[in-house]
mmCIF file of C-alpha atoms and ligand atoms in Angstrom:
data_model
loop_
_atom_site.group_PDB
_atom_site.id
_atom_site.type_symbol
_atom_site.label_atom_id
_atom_site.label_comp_id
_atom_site.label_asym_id
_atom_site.label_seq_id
_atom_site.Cartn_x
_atom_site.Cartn_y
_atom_site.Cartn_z
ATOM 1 C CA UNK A 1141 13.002 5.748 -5.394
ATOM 2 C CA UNK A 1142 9.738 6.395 -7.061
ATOM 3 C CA UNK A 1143 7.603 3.145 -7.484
ATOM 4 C CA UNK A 1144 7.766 4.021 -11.541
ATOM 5 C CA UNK A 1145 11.495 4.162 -12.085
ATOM 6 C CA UNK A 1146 11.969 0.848 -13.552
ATOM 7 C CA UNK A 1147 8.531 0.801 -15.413
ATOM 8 C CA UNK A 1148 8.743 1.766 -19.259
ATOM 9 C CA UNK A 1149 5.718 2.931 -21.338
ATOM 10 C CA UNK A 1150 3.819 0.226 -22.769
ATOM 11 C CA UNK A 1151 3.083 1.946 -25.954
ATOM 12 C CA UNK A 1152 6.667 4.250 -26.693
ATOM 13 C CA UNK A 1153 9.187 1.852 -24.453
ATOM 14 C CA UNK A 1154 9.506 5.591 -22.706
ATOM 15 C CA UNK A 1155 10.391 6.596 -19.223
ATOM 16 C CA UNK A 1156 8.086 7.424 -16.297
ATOM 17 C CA UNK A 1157 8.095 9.598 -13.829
ATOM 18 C CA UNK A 1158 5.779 10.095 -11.222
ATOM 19 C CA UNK A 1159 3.893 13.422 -11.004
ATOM 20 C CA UNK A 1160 0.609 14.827 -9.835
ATOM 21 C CA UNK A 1161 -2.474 15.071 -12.743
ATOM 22 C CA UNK A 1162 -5.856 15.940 -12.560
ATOM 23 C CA UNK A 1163 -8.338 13.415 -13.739
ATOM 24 C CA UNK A 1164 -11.277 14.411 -15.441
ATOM 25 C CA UNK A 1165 -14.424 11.940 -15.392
ATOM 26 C CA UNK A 1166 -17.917 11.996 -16.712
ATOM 27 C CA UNK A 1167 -19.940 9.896 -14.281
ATOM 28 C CA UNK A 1168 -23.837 10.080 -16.081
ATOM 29 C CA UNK A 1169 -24.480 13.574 -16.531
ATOM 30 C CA UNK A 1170 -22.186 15.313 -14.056
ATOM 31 C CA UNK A 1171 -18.075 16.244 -14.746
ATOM 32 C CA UNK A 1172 -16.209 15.231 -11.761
ATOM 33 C CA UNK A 1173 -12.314 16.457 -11.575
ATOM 34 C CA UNK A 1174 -10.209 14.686 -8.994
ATOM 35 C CA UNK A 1175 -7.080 16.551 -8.401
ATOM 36 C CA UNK A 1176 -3.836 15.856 -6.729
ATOM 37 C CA UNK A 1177 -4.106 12.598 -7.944
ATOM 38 C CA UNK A 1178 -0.421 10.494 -8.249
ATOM 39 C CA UNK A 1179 0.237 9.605 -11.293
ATOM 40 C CA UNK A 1180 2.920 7.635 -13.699
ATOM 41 C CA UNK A 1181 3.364 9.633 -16.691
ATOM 42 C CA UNK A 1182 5.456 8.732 -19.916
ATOM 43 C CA UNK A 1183 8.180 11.161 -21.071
ATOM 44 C CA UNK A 1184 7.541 10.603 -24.272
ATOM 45 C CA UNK A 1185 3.824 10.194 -25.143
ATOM 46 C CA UNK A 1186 2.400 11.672 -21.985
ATOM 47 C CA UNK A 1187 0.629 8.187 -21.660
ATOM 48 C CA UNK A 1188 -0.272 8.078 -18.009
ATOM 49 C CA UNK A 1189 -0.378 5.132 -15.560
ATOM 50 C CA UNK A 1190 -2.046 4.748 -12.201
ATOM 51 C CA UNK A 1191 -1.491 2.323 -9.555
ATOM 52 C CA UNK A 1192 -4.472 0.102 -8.082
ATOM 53 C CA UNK A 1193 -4.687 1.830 -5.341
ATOM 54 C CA UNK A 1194 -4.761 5.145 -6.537
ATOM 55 C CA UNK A 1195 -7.612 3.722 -8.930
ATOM 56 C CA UNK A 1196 -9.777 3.026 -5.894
ATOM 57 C CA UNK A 1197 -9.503 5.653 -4.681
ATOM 58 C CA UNK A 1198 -10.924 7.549 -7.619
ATOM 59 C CA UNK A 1199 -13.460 5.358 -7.749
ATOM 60 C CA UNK A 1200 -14.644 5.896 -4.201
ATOM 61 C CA UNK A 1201 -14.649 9.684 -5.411
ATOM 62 C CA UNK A 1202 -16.153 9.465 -8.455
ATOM 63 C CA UNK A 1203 -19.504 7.462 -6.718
ATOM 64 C CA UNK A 1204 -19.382 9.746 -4.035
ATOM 65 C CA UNK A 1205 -18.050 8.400 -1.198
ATOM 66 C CA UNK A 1206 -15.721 11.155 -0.189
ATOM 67 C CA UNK A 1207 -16.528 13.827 1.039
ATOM 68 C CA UNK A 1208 -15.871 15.999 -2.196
ATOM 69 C CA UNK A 1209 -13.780 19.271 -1.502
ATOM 70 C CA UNK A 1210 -15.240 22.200 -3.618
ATOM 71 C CA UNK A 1211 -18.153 22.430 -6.377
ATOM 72 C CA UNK A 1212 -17.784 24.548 -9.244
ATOM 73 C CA UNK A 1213 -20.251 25.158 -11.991
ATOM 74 C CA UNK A 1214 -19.144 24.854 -15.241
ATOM 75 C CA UNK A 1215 -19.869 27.193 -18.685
ATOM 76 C CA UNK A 1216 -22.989 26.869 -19.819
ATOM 77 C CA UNK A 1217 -23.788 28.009 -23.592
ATOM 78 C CA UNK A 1218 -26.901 29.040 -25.424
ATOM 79 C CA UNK A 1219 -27.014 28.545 -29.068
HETATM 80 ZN ZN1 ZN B 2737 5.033 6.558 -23.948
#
């Protein structure tokens, strides 16, 4: 019994299942991608939902207060 089977989509009325997303953040000038992360997602719209606690935990990522598993540089384009 996932914790999102009686939860409906606040914007389509669809259903949501729970499944794991990466989140993509800018925090000031750096891209941080937290992966594995549990997520609610909508059937319908893809809207996706996260729990409170999930959210902290993201947060405690994002301002660096876990120990952060792999750095990758990203593209960098001259004009
Ligand atoms: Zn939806």
């Amino acid at each position: 019994m996932s914790f999102w089977n009686s939860e409906r989509c606040e914007y389509c009325g669809g259903a949501i299942i729970e499944k794991t997303v990466i989140l993509y953040r800018r925090v000031r000038d750096r891209h941080v991608l937290v992966e594995n992360v549990p997520a609610g997602v909508c059937v319908e719209c893809g809207m996706r939902y996260y729990t409170a606690n999930v959210l902290k935990t993201v947060e405690e990522s994002l301002h660096g207060r876990r120990e952060m598993k792999q750095e990758v540089l990203a593209p960098v384009y001259s004009f």
